[in-house]
Amino acid sequence: MNAYVLLGIAIVFEIIATSMMKASVGFTKLVPSILFVVIMGASFYAISQALTEIPLGIAYAIWSGLGTALTALIAVTVWKETMNIYTVIGIVLIIAGVVLLNLKGAGH
């Protein structure tokens, strides 16, 4: 399987796992807590497989950057959290950093 597809799967799993962490209410609810552990484990497995072909710095920047940005969007749409201009600017800067790393990053 393509390493970038595996990285995408890792990102999706990480976003779902983070939502389960929120739903677990501080790990006081059993089912979301178990789902968090299982899905985050699947995310780590997928990124570990992607790392066989993608340099660590690039893979981690994409995984954490896009995971952070997409999780922030899910927080607003699913969890009804508020977003202000500083949040938007921060997300844009994260995405810009990931793009820059991929354009001129080390290891390519």
Tab-separated table of C-alpha atoms in Angstrom:
chain	number	residue	atom	x	y	z
A	1	MET	CA	0.000	0.000	0.000
A	2	ASN	CA	1.216	3.525	-0.778
A	3	ALA	CA	2.950	5.172	2.196
A	4	TYR	CA	0.957	8.380	1.807
A	5	VAL	CA	-2.295	6.407	1.838
A	6	LEU	CA	-1.155	4.806	5.098
A	7	LEU	CA	-0.309	8.247	6.441
A	8	GLY	CA	-3.796	9.447	5.495
A	9	ILE	CA	-5.314	6.471	7.299
A	10	ALA	CA	-3.179	7.284	10.346
A	11	ILE	CA	-4.472	10.866	10.309
A	12	VAL	CA	-8.107	9.780	10.044
A	13	PHE	CA	-7.659	7.310	12.912
A	14	GLU	CA	-5.920	9.960	15.017
A	15	ILE	CA	-8.805	12.387	14.497
A	16	ILE	CA	-11.394	9.746	15.425
A	17	ALA	CA	-9.353	8.688	18.462
A	18	THR	CA	-9.081	12.272	19.654
A	19	SER	CA	-12.857	12.628	19.433
A	20	MET	CA	-13.195	9.435	21.463
A	21	MET	CA	-10.870	10.937	24.071
A	22	LYS	CA	-13.229	13.937	24.306
A	23	ALA	CA	-16.248	11.604	24.467
A	24	SER	CA	-14.628	9.577	27.260
A	25	VAL	CA	-15.008	12.583	29.605
A	26	GLY	CA	-11.587	12.205	31.173
A	27	PHE	CA	-11.581	8.419	30.665
A	28	THR	CA	-14.649	8.032	32.906
A	29	LYS	CA	-16.775	6.424	30.163
A	30	LEU	CA	-15.691	2.899	29.283
A	31	VAL	CA	-16.651	2.495	25.619
A	32	PRO	CA	-15.119	5.750	24.330
A	33	SER	CA	-12.019	5.077	26.464
A	34	ILE	CA	-11.543	1.630	24.925
A	35	LEU	CA	-12.217	2.999	21.432
A	36	PHE	CA	-9.605	5.708	21.999
A	37	VAL	CA	-6.923	3.163	22.904
A	38	VAL	CA	-7.750	0.809	20.014
A	39	ILE	CA	-8.098	3.501	17.344
A	40	MET	CA	-5.011	5.425	18.472
A	41	GLY	CA	-3.097	2.142	18.393
A	42	ALA	CA	-4.277	1.645	14.809
A	43	SER	CA	-3.142	5.187	13.987
A	44	PHE	CA	0.329	4.518	15.414
A	45	TYR	CA	0.531	1.254	13.485
A	46	ALA	CA	-0.442	2.970	10.219
A	47	ILE	CA	2.079	5.775	10.676
A	48	SER	CA	4.786	3.264	11.597
A	49	GLN	CA	4.157	1.516	8.279
A	50	ALA	CA	4.208	4.829	6.410
A	51	LEU	CA	7.582	5.599	7.995
A	52	THR	CA	9.143	2.747	6.042
A	53	GLU	CA	9.021	5.051	2.971
A	54	ILE	CA	8.416	8.602	4.210
A	55	PRO	CA	11.106	10.477	6.178
A	56	LEU	CA	10.212	10.873	9.866
A	57	GLY	CA	10.246	14.682	9.907
A	58	ILE	CA	7.950	14.953	6.903
A	59	ALA	CA	5.564	12.207	8.040
A	60	TYR	CA	5.284	13.572	11.559
A	61	ALA	CA	4.766	17.139	10.329
A	62	ILE	CA	1.929	16.001	8.071
A	63	TRP	CA	0.410	13.695	10.724
A	64	SER	CA	0.505	16.190	13.552
A	65	GLY	CA	-0.195	19.304	11.473
A	66	LEU	CA	-3.159	18.013	9.522
A	67	GLY	CA	-4.374	16.082	12.566
A	68	THR	CA	-4.338	19.285	14.616
A	69	ALA	CA	-6.049	21.366	11.950
A	70	LEU	CA	-8.738	18.794	11.193
A	71	THR	CA	-9.326	18.072	14.875
A	72	ALA	CA	-9.885	21.803	15.445
A	73	LEU	CA	-12.493	21.799	12.665
A	74	ILE	CA	-14.196	18.748	14.168
A	75	ALA	CA	-14.181	20.441	17.563
A	76	VAL	CA	-16.202	23.270	16.050
A	77	THR	CA	-18.566	21.191	13.917
A	78	VAL	CA	-19.157	18.147	16.140
A	79	TRP	CA	-18.408	19.334	19.663
A	80	LYS	CA	-19.792	22.883	19.104
A	81	GLU	CA	-16.634	24.533	20.419
A	82	THR	CA	-15.969	28.135	19.424
A	83	MET	CA	-13.301	29.301	17.018
A	84	ASN	CA	-11.896	32.813	16.807
A	85	ILE	CA	-9.590	34.619	14.404
A	86	TYR	CA	-6.502	33.481	16.320
A	87	THR	CA	-7.553	29.852	15.982
A	88	VAL	CA	-8.096	30.279	12.252
A	89	ILE	CA	-4.726	32.007	11.794
A	90	GLY	CA	-3.012	29.277	13.805
A	91	ILE	CA	-4.570	26.526	11.695
A	92	VAL	CA	-3.597	28.326	8.479
A	93	LEU	CA	-0.012	28.648	9.748
A	94	ILE	CA	0.110	24.937	10.631
A	95	ILE	CA	-1.070	23.985	7.150
A	96	ALA	CA	1.376	26.449	5.557
A	97	GLY	CA	4.205	24.883	7.559
A	98	VAL	CA	3.282	21.401	6.403
A	99	VAL	CA	3.156	22.584	2.789
A	100	LEU	CA	6.564	24.272	3.113
A	101	LEU	CA	8.107	21.151	4.621
A	102	ASN	CA	6.816	19.087	1.729
A	103	LEU	CA	8.040	21.543	-0.896
A	104	LYS	CA	11.578	21.947	0.428
A	105	GLY	CA	11.836	19.569	3.358
A	106	ALA	CA	14.909	17.503	4.144
A	107	GLY	CA	14.874	13.911	2.998
A	108	HIS	CA	13.254	14.445	-0.397
